[in-house]
Short mmCIF file of C-alpha atoms in Angstrom, two decimals:
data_model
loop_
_atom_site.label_atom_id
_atom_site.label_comp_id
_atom_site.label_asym_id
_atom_site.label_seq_id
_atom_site.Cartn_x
_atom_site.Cartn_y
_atom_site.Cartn_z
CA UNK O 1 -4.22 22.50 5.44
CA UNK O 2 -7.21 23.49 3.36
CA UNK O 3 -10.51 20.53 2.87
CA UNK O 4 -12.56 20.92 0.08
CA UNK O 5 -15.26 19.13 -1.26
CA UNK O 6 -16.97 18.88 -4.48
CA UNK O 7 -19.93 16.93 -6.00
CA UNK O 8 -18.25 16.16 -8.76
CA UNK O 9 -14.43 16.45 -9.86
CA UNK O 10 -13.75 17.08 -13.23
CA UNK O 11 -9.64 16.75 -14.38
CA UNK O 12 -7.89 20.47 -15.14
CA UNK O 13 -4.38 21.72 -14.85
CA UNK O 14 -6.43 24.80 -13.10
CA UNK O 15 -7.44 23.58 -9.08
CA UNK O 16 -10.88 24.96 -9.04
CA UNK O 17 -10.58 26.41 -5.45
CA UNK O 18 -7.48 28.15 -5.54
CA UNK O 19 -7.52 28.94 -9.44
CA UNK O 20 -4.23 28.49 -9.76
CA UNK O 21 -1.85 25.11 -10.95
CA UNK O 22 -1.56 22.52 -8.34
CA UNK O 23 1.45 22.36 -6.29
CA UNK O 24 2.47 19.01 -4.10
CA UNK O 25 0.48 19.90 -1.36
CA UNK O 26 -2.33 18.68 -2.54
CA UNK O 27 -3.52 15.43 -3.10
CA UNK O 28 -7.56 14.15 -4.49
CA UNK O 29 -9.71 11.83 -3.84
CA UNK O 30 -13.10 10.95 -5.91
CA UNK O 31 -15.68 8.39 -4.99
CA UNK O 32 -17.06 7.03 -8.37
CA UNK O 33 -19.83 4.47 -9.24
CA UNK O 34 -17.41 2.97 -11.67
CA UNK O 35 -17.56 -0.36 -12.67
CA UNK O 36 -13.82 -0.60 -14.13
CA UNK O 37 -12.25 -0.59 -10.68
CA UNK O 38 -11.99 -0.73 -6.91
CA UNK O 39 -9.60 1.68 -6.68
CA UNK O 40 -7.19 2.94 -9.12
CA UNK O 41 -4.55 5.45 -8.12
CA UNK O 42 -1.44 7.92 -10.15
CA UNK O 43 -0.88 11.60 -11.03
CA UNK O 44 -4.23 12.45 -13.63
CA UNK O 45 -3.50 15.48 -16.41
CA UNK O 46 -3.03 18.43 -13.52
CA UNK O 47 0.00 16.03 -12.48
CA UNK O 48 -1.60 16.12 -8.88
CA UNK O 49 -1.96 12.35 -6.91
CA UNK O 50 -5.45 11.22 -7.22
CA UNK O 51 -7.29 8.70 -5.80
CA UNK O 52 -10.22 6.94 -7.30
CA UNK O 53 -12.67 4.88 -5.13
CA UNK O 54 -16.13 3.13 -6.84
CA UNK O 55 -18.65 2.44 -4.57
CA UNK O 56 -18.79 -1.10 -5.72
CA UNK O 57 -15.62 -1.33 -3.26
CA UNK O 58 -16.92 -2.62 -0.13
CA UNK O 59 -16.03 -0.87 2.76
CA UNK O 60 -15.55 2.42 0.54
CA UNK O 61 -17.11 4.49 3.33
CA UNK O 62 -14.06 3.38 5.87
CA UNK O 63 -11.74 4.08 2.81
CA UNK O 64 -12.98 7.52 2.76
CA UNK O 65 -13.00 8.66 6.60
CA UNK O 66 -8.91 6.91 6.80
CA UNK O 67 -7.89 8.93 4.06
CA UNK O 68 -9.43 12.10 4.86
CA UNK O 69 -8.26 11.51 8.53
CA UNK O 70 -4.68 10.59 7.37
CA UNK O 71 -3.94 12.90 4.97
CA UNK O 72 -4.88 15.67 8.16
CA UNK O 73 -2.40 14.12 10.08
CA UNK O 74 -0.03 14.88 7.55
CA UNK O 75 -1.05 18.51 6.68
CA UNK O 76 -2.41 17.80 2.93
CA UNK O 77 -4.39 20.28 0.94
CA UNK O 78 -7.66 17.70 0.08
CA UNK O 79 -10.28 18.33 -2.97
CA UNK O 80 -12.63 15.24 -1.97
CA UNK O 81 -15.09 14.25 -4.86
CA UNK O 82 -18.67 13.10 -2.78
CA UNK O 83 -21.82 13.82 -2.31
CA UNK O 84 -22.65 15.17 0.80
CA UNK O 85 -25.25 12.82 1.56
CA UNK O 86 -22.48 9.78 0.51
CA UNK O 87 -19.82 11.90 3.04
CA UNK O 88 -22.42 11.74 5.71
CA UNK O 89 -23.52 8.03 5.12
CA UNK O 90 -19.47 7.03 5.66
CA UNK O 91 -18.80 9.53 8.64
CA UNK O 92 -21.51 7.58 10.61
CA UNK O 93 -19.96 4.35 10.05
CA UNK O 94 -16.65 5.80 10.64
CA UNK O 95 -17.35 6.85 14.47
CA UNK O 96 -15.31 5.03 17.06
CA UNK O 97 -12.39 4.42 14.51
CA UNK O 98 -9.02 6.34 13.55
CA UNK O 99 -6.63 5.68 10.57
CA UNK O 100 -4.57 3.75 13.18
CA UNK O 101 -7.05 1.57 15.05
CA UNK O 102 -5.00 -0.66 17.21
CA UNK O 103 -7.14 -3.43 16.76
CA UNK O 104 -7.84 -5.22 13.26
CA UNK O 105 -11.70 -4.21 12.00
CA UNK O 106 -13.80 -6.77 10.45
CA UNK O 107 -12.65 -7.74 6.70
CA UNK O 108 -9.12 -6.61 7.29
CA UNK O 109 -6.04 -9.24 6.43
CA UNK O 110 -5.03 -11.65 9.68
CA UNK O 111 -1.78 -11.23 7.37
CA UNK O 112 0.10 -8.77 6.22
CA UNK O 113 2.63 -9.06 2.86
CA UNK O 114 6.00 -7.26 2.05
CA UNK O 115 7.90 -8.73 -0.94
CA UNK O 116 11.93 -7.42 -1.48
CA UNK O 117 14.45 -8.08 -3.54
CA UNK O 118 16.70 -11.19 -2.52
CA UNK O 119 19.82 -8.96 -1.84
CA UNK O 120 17.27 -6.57 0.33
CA UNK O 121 16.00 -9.28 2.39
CA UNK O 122 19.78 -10.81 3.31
CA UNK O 123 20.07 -6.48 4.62
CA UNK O 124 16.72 -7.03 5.97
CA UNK O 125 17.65 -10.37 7.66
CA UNK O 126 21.02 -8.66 8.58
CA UNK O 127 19.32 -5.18 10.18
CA UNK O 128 16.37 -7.65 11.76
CA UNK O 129 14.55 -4.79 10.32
CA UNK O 130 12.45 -4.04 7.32
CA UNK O 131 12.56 -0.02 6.59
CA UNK O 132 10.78 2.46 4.68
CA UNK O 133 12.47 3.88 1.75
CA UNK O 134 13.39 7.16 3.31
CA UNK O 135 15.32 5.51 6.37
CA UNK O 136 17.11 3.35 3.86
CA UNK O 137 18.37 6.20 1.87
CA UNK O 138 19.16 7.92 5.20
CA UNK O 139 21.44 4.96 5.83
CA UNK O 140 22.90 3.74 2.93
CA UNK O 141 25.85 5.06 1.10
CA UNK O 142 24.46 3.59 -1.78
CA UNK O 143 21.07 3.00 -2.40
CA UNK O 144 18.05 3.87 -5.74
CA UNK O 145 17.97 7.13 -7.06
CA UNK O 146 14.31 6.63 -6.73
CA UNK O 147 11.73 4.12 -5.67
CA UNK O 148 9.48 2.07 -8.14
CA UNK O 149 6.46 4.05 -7.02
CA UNK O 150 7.41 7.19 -8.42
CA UNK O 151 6.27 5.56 -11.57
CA UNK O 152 3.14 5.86 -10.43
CA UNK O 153 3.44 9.34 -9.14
CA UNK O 154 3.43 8.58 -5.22
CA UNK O 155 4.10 11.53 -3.47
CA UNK O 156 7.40 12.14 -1.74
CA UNK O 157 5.83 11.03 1.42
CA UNK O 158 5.15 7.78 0.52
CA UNK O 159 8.50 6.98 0.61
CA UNK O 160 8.38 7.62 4.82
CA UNK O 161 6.41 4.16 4.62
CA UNK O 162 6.85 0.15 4.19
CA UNK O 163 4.20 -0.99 2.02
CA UNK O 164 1.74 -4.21 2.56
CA UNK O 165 -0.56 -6.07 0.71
CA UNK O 166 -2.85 -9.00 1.63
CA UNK O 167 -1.30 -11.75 0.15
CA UNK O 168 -2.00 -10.88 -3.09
CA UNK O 169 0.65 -10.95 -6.56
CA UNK O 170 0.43 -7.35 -6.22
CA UNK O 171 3.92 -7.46 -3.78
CA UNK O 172 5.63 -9.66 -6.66
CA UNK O 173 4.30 -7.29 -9.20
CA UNK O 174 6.29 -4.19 -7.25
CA UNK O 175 9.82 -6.49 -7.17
CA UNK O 176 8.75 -7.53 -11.04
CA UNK O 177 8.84 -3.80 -11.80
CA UNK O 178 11.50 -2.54 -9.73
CA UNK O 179 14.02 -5.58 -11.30
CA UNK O 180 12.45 -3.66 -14.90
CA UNK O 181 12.79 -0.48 -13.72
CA UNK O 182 9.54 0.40 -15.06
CA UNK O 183 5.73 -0.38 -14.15
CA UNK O 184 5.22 -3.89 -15.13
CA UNK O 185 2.08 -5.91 -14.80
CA UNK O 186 2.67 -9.16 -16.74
CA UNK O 187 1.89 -11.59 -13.87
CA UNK O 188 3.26 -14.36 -16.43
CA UNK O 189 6.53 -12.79 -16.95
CA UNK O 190 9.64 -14.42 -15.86
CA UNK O 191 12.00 -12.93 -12.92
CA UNK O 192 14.38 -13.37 -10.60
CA UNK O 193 12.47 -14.46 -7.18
CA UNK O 194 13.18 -12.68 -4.06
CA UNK O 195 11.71 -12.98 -0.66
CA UNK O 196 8.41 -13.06 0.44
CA UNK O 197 7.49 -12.27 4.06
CA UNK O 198 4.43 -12.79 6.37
CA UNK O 199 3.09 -10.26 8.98
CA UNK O 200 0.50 -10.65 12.04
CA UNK O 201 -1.33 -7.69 10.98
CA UNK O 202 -3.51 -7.99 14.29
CA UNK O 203 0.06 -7.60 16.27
CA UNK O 204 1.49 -5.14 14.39
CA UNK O 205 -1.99 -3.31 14.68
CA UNK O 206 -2.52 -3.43 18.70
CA UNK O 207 0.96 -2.06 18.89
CA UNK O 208 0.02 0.96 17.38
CA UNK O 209 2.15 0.92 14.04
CA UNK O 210 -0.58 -0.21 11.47
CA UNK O 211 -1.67 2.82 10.00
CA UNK O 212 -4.60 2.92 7.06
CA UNK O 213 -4.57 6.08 4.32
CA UNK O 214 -7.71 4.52 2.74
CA UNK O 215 -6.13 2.83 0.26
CA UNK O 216 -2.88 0.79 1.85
CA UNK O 217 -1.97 -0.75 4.53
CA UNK O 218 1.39 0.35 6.09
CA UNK O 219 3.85 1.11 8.99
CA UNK O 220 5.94 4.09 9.12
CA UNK O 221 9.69 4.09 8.99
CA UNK O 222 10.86 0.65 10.24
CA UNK O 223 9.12 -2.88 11.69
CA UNK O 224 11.11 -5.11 13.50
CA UNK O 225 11.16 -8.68 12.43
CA UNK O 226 10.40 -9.36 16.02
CA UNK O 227 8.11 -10.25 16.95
CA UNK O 228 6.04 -9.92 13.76
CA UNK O 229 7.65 -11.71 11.00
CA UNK O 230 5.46 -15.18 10.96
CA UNK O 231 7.31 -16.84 8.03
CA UNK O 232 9.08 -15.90 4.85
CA UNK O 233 9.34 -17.44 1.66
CA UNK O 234 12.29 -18.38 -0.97
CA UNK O 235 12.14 -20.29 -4.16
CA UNK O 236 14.07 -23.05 -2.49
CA UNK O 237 11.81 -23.41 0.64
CA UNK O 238 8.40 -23.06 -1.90
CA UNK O 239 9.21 -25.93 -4.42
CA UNK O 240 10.50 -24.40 -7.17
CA UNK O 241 13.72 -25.56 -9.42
CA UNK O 242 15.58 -22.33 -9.39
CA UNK O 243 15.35 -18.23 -8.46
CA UNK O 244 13.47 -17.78 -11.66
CA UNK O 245 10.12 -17.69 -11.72
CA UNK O 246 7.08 -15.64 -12.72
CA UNK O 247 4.88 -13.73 -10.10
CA UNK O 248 1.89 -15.65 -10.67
CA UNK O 249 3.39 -18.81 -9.64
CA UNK O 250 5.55 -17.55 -6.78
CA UNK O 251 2.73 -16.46 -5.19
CA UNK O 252 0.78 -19.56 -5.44
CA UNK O 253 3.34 -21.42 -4.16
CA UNK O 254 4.04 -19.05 -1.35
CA UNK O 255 0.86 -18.79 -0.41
CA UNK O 256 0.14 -22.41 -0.42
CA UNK O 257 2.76 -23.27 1.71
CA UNK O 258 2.09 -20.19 4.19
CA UNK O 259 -1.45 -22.12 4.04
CA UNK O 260 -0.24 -25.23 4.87
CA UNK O 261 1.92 -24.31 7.80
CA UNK O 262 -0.54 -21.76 9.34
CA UNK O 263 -3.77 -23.31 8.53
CA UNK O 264 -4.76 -19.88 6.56
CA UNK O 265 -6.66 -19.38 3.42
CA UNK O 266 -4.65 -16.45 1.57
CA UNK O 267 -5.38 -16.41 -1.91
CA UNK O 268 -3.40 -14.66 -4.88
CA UNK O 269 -6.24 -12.16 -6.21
CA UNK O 270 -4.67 -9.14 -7.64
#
């Protein structure tokens, strides 16, 4: 495993430390003073996973220490994009904390959510388990040739790891896609509903299994549903009139009832 940092990161097929093409080993990250995005993530024109962070994120300085500490623990090749002075500033406010802090930090989700497919979440309900990608290939005789994130260009060990967002259409958008078999961000376009299910992030972290790479949230391999699954949502128990809906208003209605019955205040930002 080889770190490398650079002031500034400019895109080539040629990796400017090694001279040579990129190979899946490695993987980039690049703190930016953008004002386009938060983050934004994918394969850029050398075809090698990079990850873009502006420092109008807040909390961009924790977002940097979890992925460089992560992507250790996993044996990645890393070309980081900072300033050394920026690298410093975060590794200050990093000490005391690891990429799997079993305790929730301040401005991290009270709940975690995992959308599926309504035929994966009667397996899911079946199992009592959800499971990573990987372990469901492992399992299944029949199962994707690939998952949705590939799309994207998520590297192979991505798919080692069950995916979470904060309560945000961003889990609709990934059934939306996978039900299109393509990347699909029309939060207005119609599908077929599937389930919706609710997390204690702050139990799942104090057991040890909530791990940050700086830019998800996520558990490796398999949660139980025990005792971490708070409540799950279906068309029928949300309001609507059938399975179809769009992922805007799935969401909302989710949400609103995950609200009501928990006294919470997710909301549906992107």
């Amino acid at each position: 495993m080889m770190l490398y940092r650079i002031d500034h990161y400019t895109e080539s097929e040629i990796n400017p430390f090694t001279g040579r093409i990129y190979d899946d080993s490695w993987i980039v990250y690049c703190l930016t003073e953008s004002d386009d995005y938060q983050m934004m993530v994918g394969n850029n024109i050398a075809g090698v996973y990079t990850v873009k962070v502006s420092k109008n994120y807040t909390g961009w300085e924790m977002s940097v220490c979890d992925f460089l500490q992560f992507q250790e623990s996993r044996h990645k090749n890393i070309l980081l994009s900072i300033g050394q002075e920026d690298l410093e500033k975060a590794q200050q406010l990093y000490k005391g904390h690891k990429y799997n802090d079993p305790f929730l930090r301040e401005n991290e989700p009270d709940v975690l959510v995992h959308s599926t497919t309504y035929e994966n979440w009667e397996s899911i309900k079946k199992d009592r388990f959800l499971k990573s990608w990987n372990v469901l290939n492992h399992e299944k005789l029949i199962w994707e040739d690939k998952p949705i994130g590939q799309e994207l260009g998520d590297p192979l060990d991505f798919r080692n790891f069950i995916m979470f967002s904060s309560g945000s259409i961003s889990s609709e958008i990934v059934v939306l896609s996978k039900q299109n078999g393509k990347i699909m961000m029309n939060q207005d376009m119609t599908y077929k509903t599937g389930a919706r299910l609710y997390f204690d992030s702050k139990k799942i972290a104090a057991d040890g299994l909530l791990i940050r790479d700086g830019i998800h949230l996520k558990v490796m391999d398999k949660l139980p549903l025990e005792p971490y699954l708070l409540w799950y949502a279906t068309w029928d128990k949300v309001g609507l009139n059938s399975h179809i809906s769009t992922p805007k208003e799935f969401t909302e209605k989710s949400n609103m009832m995950f609200n009501y019955l928990f006294k919470s205040n997710l909301t549906t930002i992107f």
